[in-house]
Amino acid sequence: SAPPPVCSIHWCEATAVPTGSSGLGPWSSSGSSSAASALGQECQCRRQLNTGTCADNFFSVNQRFLTASPVSVAAVEAAVLPIMQAEAAVDAGKSSVTGKGTAPTVMNHWRSGNVTLASTFEASWLLRRGSPSETTCGWKEVCACGIGLACKAPSGWSVGVPFQIASSMPRRAAGTAAGTSVVLGDRVVVEVAFGILVHP
């Protein structure tokens, strides 16, 4: 008999998002202005700086985006490169980014029982320093965009600059309205850590 299908998936323990003056979490696009909503999803990131000595004119940044709806390389570049230029004096003309969608991420908040299935996109940057005084060796980031939960970051990770990123397709529905039927063949059940069952 054929082996059962394999479903690759990421998982993280999620943390509650602090609310801002609007009463909505800053990681949630539902609190955005109409201009920000037109752009897509509001993002905030947690960052860990790379350590060591940087001997050449280039440094790398690796980002993982957890989003309510999928994003593209072009959207990542448009949203993030201006921040790179402002923060690290990056030479945009001699910098590049590649990226791809990977397995989705299950975000589980134990206390509330809230479980979110997020699209996952990984971007890798090779950035050229635009100033001799810039000494950063790059960093790693995990960015949550348009999601009410955030993956718990290890101690020592700092908060990055918030931004908006465009979606590559319409945002998927967060759930099914009461009384609405779902075709059985369209349901997906994924088993993840500790036997949790997730029904996206």
PDB file of C-alpha atoms in Angstrom:
ATOM      1  CA  SER A   1       0.000   0.000   0.000  1.00  0.00           C
ATOM      2  CA  ALA A   2       1.067   3.571  -0.630  1.00  0.00           C
ATOM      3  CA  PRO A   3       2.592   5.450   2.314  1.00  0.00           C
ATOM      4  CA  PRO A   4       0.366   8.118   3.924  1.00  0.00           C
ATOM      5  CA  PRO A   5       0.844  11.673   2.633  1.00  0.00           C
ATOM      6  CA  VAL A   6       3.362  13.790   4.536  1.00  0.00           C
ATOM      7  CA  CYS A   7       2.455  17.338   5.556  1.00  0.00           C
ATOM      8  CA  SER A   8       5.420  19.482   6.565  1.00  0.00           C
ATOM      9  CA  ILE A   9       4.609  22.248   9.017  1.00  0.00           C
ATOM     10  CA  HIS A  10       6.309  24.703  11.367  1.00  0.00           C
ATOM     11  CA  TRP A  11       5.083  25.200  14.923  1.00  0.00           C
ATOM     12  CA  CYS A  12       5.690  27.827  17.590  1.00  0.00           C
ATOM     13  CA  GLU A  13       4.447  28.681  21.039  1.00  0.00           C
ATOM     14  CA  ALA A  14       2.641  31.995  20.702  1.00  0.00           C
ATOM     15  CA  THR A  15       2.411  34.891  23.096  1.00  0.00           C
ATOM     16  CA  ALA A  16      -0.362  37.435  23.613  1.00  0.00           C
ATOM     17  CA  VAL A  17       0.231  40.699  21.787  1.00  0.00           C
ATOM     18  CA  PRO A  18       0.210  43.889  23.938  1.00  0.00           C
ATOM     19  CA  THR A  19      -2.547  46.290  22.938  1.00  0.00           C
ATOM     20  CA  GLY A  20      -1.833  49.840  21.861  1.00  0.00           C
ATOM     21  CA  SER A  21      -3.847  53.000  22.421  1.00  0.00           C
ATOM     22  CA  SER A  22      -6.448  51.764  19.923  1.00  0.00           C
ATOM     23  CA  GLY A  23      -7.071  48.659  22.029  1.00  0.00           C
ATOM     24  CA  LEU A  24      -5.877  46.456  19.171  1.00  0.00           C
ATOM     25  CA  GLY A  25      -2.624  44.559  18.980  1.00  0.00           C
ATOM     26  CA  PRO A  26       0.058  46.317  16.935  1.00  0.00           C
ATOM     27  CA  TRP A  27       0.665  43.033  15.058  1.00  0.00           C
ATOM     28  CA  SER A  28      -2.939  42.989  13.812  1.00  0.00           C
ATOM     29  CA  SER A  29      -3.883  44.652  10.517  1.00  0.00           C
ATOM     30  CA  SER A  30      -7.428  45.245  11.848  1.00  0.00           C
ATOM     31  CA  GLY A  31      -6.071  48.287  13.716  1.00  0.00           C
ATOM     32  CA  SER A  32      -4.479  49.842  10.624  1.00  0.00           C
ATOM     33  CA  SER A  33      -5.550  53.027   8.896  1.00  0.00           C
ATOM     34  CA  SER A  34      -7.314  52.803   5.538  1.00  0.00           C
ATOM     35  CA  ALA A  35      -4.010  53.588   3.796  1.00  0.00           C
ATOM     36  CA  ALA A  36      -2.220  50.787   5.635  1.00  0.00           C
ATOM     37  CA  SER A  37      -5.090  48.378   4.954  1.00  0.00           C
ATOM     38  CA  ALA A  38      -4.814  49.131   1.244  1.00  0.00           C
ATOM     39  CA  LEU A  39      -1.156  48.076   1.411  1.00  0.00           C
ATOM     40  CA  GLY A  40      -2.060  44.766   3.022  1.00  0.00           C
ATOM     41  CA  GLN A  41      -0.718  43.616   6.368  1.00  0.00           C
ATOM     42  CA  GLU A  42       0.907  45.427   9.255  1.00  0.00           C
ATOM     43  CA  CYS A  43       4.137  43.753  10.434  1.00  0.00           C
ATOM     44  CA  GLN A  44       6.311  43.853  13.506  1.00  0.00           C
ATOM     45  CA  CYS A  45       9.501  41.853  13.936  1.00  0.00           C
ATOM     46  CA  ARG A  46      11.694  40.368  16.634  1.00  0.00           C
ATOM     47  CA  ARG A  47      15.415  40.526  15.856  1.00  0.00           C
ATOM     48  CA  GLN A  48      18.663  38.825  16.869  1.00  0.00           C
ATOM     49  CA  LEU A  49      21.908  40.506  15.779  1.00  0.00           C
ATOM     50  CA  ASN A  50      24.609  38.361  14.197  1.00  0.00           C
ATOM     51  CA  THR A  51      27.834  38.271  16.192  1.00  0.00           C
ATOM     52  CA  GLY A  52      31.428  38.293  15.011  1.00  0.00           C
ATOM     53  CA  THR A  53      33.619  40.528  12.923  1.00  0.00           C
ATOM     54  CA  CYS A  54      32.518  41.670   9.470  1.00  0.00           C
ATOM     55  CA  ALA A  55      35.564  41.933   7.258  1.00  0.00           C
ATOM     56  CA  ASP A  56      34.045  42.862   3.900  1.00  0.00           C
ATOM     57  CA  ASN A  57      31.560  45.387   2.529  1.00  0.00           C
ATOM     58  CA  PHE A  58      28.570  43.020   2.601  1.00  0.00           C
ATOM     59  CA  PHE A  59      26.409  41.575   5.361  1.00  0.00           C
ATOM     60  CA  SER A  60      23.394  39.243   5.423  1.00  0.00           C
ATOM     61  CA  VAL A  61      19.889  39.453   6.889  1.00  0.00           C
ATOM     62  CA  ASN A  62      17.556  36.443   7.121  1.00  0.00           C
ATOM     63  CA  GLN A  63      13.843  37.011   7.696  1.00  0.00           C
ATOM     64  CA  ARG A  64      10.891  34.729   8.296  1.00  0.00           C
ATOM     65  CA  PHE A  65       7.459  36.250   7.679  1.00  0.00           C
ATOM     66  CA  LEU A  66       4.347  34.756   9.315  1.00  0.00           C
ATOM     67  CA  THR A  67       1.409  36.291   7.478  1.00  0.00           C
ATOM     68  CA  ALA A  68      -2.366  36.210   7.322  1.00  0.00           C
ATOM     69  CA  SER A  69      -2.130  35.901   3.530  1.00  0.00           C
ATOM     70  CA  PRO A  70       0.842  35.022   1.267  1.00  0.00           C
ATOM     71  CA  VAL A  71       3.455  37.604   0.234  1.00  0.00           C
ATOM     72  CA  SER A  72       6.009  37.764  -2.598  1.00  0.00           C
ATOM     73  CA  VAL A  73       9.710  38.665  -2.954  1.00  0.00           C
ATOM     74  CA  ALA A  74       8.715  41.917  -4.663  1.00  0.00           C
ATOM     75  CA  ALA A  75       6.444  42.852  -1.748  1.00  0.00           C
ATOM     76  CA  VAL A  76       9.176  42.056   0.791  1.00  0.00           C
ATOM     77  CA  GLU A  77      11.730  44.146  -1.117  1.00  0.00           C
ATOM     78  CA  ALA A  78       9.367  47.115  -1.473  1.00  0.00           C
ATOM     79  CA  ALA A  79       8.464  47.066   2.230  1.00  0.00           C
ATOM     80  CA  VAL A  80      11.821  46.265   3.837  1.00  0.00           C
ATOM     81  CA  LEU A  81      14.571  47.815   1.681  1.00  0.00           C
ATOM     82  CA  PRO A  82      13.734  51.425   2.699  1.00  0.00           C
ATOM     83  CA  ILE A  83      14.063  50.332   6.342  1.00  0.00           C
ATOM     84  CA  MET A  84      17.425  48.720   5.605  1.00  0.00           C
ATOM     85  CA  GLN A  85      18.594  51.963   3.988  1.00  0.00           C
ATOM     86  CA  ALA A  86      17.509  54.042   6.985  1.00  0.00           C
ATOM     87  CA  GLU A  87      18.799  51.665   9.668  1.00  0.00           C
ATOM     88  CA  ALA A  88      22.056  50.368   8.208  1.00  0.00           C
ATOM     89  CA  ALA A  89      23.036  52.838   5.442  1.00  0.00           C
ATOM     90  CA  VAL A  90      22.547  50.134   2.806  1.00  0.00           C
ATOM     91  CA  ASP A  91      23.560  50.710  -0.823  1.00  0.00           C
ATOM     92  CA  ALA A  92      20.269  49.660  -2.459  1.00  0.00           C
ATOM     93  CA  GLY A  93      21.732  49.469  -5.966  1.00  0.00           C
ATOM     94  CA  LYS A  94      24.221  46.772  -4.921  1.00  0.00           C
ATOM     95  CA  SER A  95      21.985  44.766  -2.598  1.00  0.00           C
ATOM     96  CA  SER A  96      19.735  41.810  -3.403  1.00  0.00           C
ATOM     97  CA  VAL A  97      17.050  39.587  -1.870  1.00  0.00           C
ATOM     98  CA  THR A  98      15.775  36.092  -2.635  1.00  0.00           C
ATOM     99  CA  GLY A  99      12.856  34.320  -1.022  1.00  0.00           C
ATOM    100  CA  LYS A 100      10.331  31.513  -1.129  1.00  0.00           C
ATOM    101  CA  GLY A 101       7.202  30.300   0.562  1.00  0.00           C
ATOM    102  CA  THR A 102       7.714  27.393   2.961  1.00  0.00           C
ATOM    103  CA  ALA A 103       5.498  25.128   5.066  1.00  0.00           C
ATOM    104  CA  PRO A 104       2.818  27.027   7.041  1.00  0.00           C
ATOM    105  CA  THR A 105       3.270  27.774  10.736  1.00  0.00           C
ATOM    106  CA  VAL A 106       0.909  26.729  13.510  1.00  0.00           C
ATOM    107  CA  MET A 107       0.923  29.364  16.265  1.00  0.00           C
ATOM    108  CA  ASN A 108      -0.470  28.024  19.524  1.00  0.00           C
ATOM    109  CA  HIS A 109      -1.356  30.221  22.510  1.00  0.00           C
ATOM    110  CA  TRP A 110      -1.685  27.777  25.394  1.00  0.00           C
ATOM    111  CA  ARG A 111      -3.505  29.972  27.925  1.00  0.00           C
ATOM    112  CA  SER A 112      -6.372  30.999  25.638  1.00  0.00           C
ATOM    113  CA  GLY A 113      -6.399  27.895  23.458  1.00  0.00           C
ATOM    114  CA  ASN A 114      -6.151  30.141  20.390  1.00  0.00           C
ATOM    115  CA  VAL A 115      -4.532  28.443  17.389  1.00  0.00           C
ATOM    116  CA  THR A 116      -3.639  30.281  14.162  1.00  0.00           C
ATOM    117  CA  LEU A 117      -2.345  28.838  10.895  1.00  0.00           C
ATOM    118  CA  ALA A 118      -0.063  31.388   9.217  1.00  0.00           C
ATOM    119  CA  SER A 119       1.469  31.483   5.740  1.00  0.00           C
ATOM    120  CA  THR A 120       5.287  31.373   5.965  1.00  0.00           C
ATOM    121  CA  PHE A 121       7.772  33.140   3.694  1.00  0.00           C
ATOM    122  CA  GLU A 122      11.571  33.180   4.114  1.00  0.00           C
ATOM    123  CA  ALA A 123      13.733  35.976   2.688  1.00  0.00           C
ATOM    124  CA  SER A 124      17.539  36.133   2.483  1.00  0.00           C
ATOM    125  CA  TRP A 125      19.277  39.468   1.906  1.00  0.00           C
ATOM    126  CA  LEU A 126      22.828  40.227   0.773  1.00  0.00           C
ATOM    127  CA  LEU A 127      23.355  43.898   1.573  1.00  0.00           C
ATOM    128  CA  ARG A 128      26.221  46.234   0.700  1.00  0.00           C
ATOM    129  CA  ARG A 129      27.254  48.856   3.205  1.00  0.00           C
ATOM    130  CA  GLY A 130      26.695  52.374   1.935  1.00  0.00           C
ATOM    131  CA  SER A 131      28.896  53.960   4.590  1.00  0.00           C
ATOM    132  CA  PRO A 132      32.345  53.055   5.980  1.00  0.00           C
ATOM    133  CA  SER A 133      31.058  53.868   9.465  1.00  0.00           C
ATOM    134  CA  GLU A 134      28.377  51.137   9.284  1.00  0.00           C
ATOM    135  CA  THR A 135      29.639  48.110  11.231  1.00  0.00           C
ATOM    136  CA  THR A 136      26.605  45.828  11.542  1.00  0.00           C
ATOM    137  CA  CYS A 137      27.131  42.127  10.776  1.00  0.00           C
ATOM    138  CA  GLY A 138      23.455  41.643   9.936  1.00  0.00           C
ATOM    139  CA  TRP A 139      20.655  39.962  11.832  1.00  0.00           C
ATOM    140  CA  LYS A 140      17.889  37.347  11.884  1.00  0.00           C
ATOM    141  CA  GLU A 141      14.225  38.363  12.192  1.00  0.00           C
ATOM    142  CA  VAL A 142      10.836  36.745  12.658  1.00  0.00           C
ATOM    143  CA  CYS A 143       8.047  39.050  11.495  1.00  0.00           C
ATOM    144  CA  ALA A 144       4.327  38.608  12.221  1.00  0.00           C
ATOM    145  CA  CYS A 145       2.027  40.358   9.744  1.00  0.00           C
ATOM    146  CA  GLY A 146      -1.738  40.733  10.096  1.00  0.00           C
ATOM    147  CA  ILE A 147      -1.901  38.101  12.855  1.00  0.00           C
ATOM    148  CA  GLY A 148      -3.178  38.549  16.403  1.00  0.00           C
ATOM    149  CA  LEU A 149      -0.505  36.267  17.873  1.00  0.00           C
ATOM    150  CA  ALA A 150       3.299  36.388  17.874  1.00  0.00           C
ATOM    151  CA  CYS A 151       5.784  33.561  18.239  1.00  0.00           C
ATOM    152  CA  LYS A 152       7.592  33.736  21.572  1.00  0.00           C
ATOM    153  CA  ALA A 153      11.063  35.146  20.984  1.00  0.00           C
ATOM    154  CA  PRO A 154      14.087  33.929  22.961  1.00  0.00           C
ATOM    155  CA  SER A 155      15.579  36.341  25.486  1.00  0.00           C
ATOM    156  CA  GLY A 156      17.936  38.839  23.939  1.00  0.00           C
ATOM    157  CA  TRP A 157      15.876  39.406  20.786  1.00  0.00           C
ATOM    158  CA  SER A 158      14.940  43.057  20.213  1.00  0.00           C
ATOM    159  CA  VAL A 159      11.955  44.733  18.538  1.00  0.00           C
ATOM    160  CA  GLY A 160      12.387  45.724  14.892  1.00  0.00           C
ATOM    161  CA  VAL A 161      10.854  48.628  12.977  1.00  0.00           C
ATOM    162  CA  PRO A 162       7.131  48.084  12.132  1.00  0.00           C
ATOM    163  CA  PHE A 163       6.007  48.321   8.499  1.00  0.00           C
ATOM    164  CA  GLN A 164       3.230  47.357   6.071  1.00  0.00           C
ATOM    165  CA  ILE A 165       3.597  44.659   3.432  1.00  0.00           C
ATOM    166  CA  ALA A 166       1.378  43.967   0.420  1.00  0.00           C
ATOM    167  CA  SER A 167      -0.456  40.658   0.079  1.00  0.00           C
ATOM    168  CA  SER A 168      -0.028  38.616  -3.093  1.00  0.00           C
ATOM    169  CA  MET A 169      -3.613  37.361  -2.914  1.00  0.00           C
ATOM    170  CA  PRO A 170      -6.804  38.188  -0.969  1.00  0.00           C
ATOM    171  CA  ARG A 171      -6.664  37.412   2.737  1.00  0.00           C
ATOM    172  CA  ARG A 172      -8.211  34.053   3.549  1.00  0.00           C
ATOM    173  CA  ALA A 173     -11.197  33.890   5.855  1.00  0.00           C
ATOM    174  CA  ALA A 174     -10.302  33.501   9.515  1.00  0.00           C
ATOM    175  CA  GLY A 175     -13.071  30.970  10.065  1.00  0.00           C
ATOM    176  CA  THR A 176     -16.431  29.639   8.921  1.00  0.00           C
ATOM    177  CA  ALA A 177     -19.656  31.386   9.845  1.00  0.00           C
ATOM    178  CA  ALA A 178     -22.116  29.501  12.017  1.00  0.00           C
ATOM    179  CA  GLY A 179     -24.488  27.360   9.968  1.00  0.00           C
ATOM    180  CA  THR A 180     -22.198  27.273   6.924  1.00  0.00           C
ATOM    181  CA  SER A 181     -21.354  23.814   5.647  1.00  0.00           C
ATOM    182  CA  VAL A 182     -17.834  22.826   4.624  1.00  0.00           C
ATOM    183  CA  VAL A 183     -17.218  20.144   2.010  1.00  0.00           C
ATOM    184  CA  LEU A 184     -15.523  17.223   3.748  1.00  0.00           C
ATOM    185  CA  GLY A 185     -12.948  16.804   0.982  1.00  0.00           C
ATOM    186  CA  ASP A 186     -11.818  20.418   1.488  1.00  0.00           C
ATOM    187  CA  ARG A 187     -10.957  19.943   5.146  1.00  0.00           C
ATOM    188  CA  VAL A 188      -7.364  19.517   6.213  1.00  0.00           C
ATOM    189  CA  VAL A 189      -6.324  18.078   9.559  1.00  0.00           C
ATOM    190  CA  VAL A 190      -2.681  18.472  10.529  1.00  0.00           C
ATOM    191  CA  GLU A 191      -1.122  16.711  13.508  1.00  0.00           C
ATOM    192  CA  VAL A 192       1.587  18.770  15.180  1.00  0.00           C
ATOM    193  CA  ALA A 193       3.485  18.777  18.473  1.00  0.00           C
ATOM    194  CA  PHE A 194       1.801  17.155  21.462  1.00  0.00           C
ATOM    195  CA  GLY A 195      -1.028  15.765  19.338  1.00  0.00           C
ATOM    196  CA  ILE A 196      -2.781  19.089  18.812  1.00  0.00           C
ATOM    197  CA  LEU A 197      -5.280  18.937  15.961  1.00  0.00           C
ATOM    198  CA  VAL A 198      -5.503  22.042  13.772  1.00  0.00           C
ATOM    199  CA  HIS A 199      -8.443  22.639  11.424  1.00  0.00           C
ATOM    200  CA  PRO A 200      -7.517  25.573   9.108  1.00  0.00           C
TER     201      PRO A 200
END
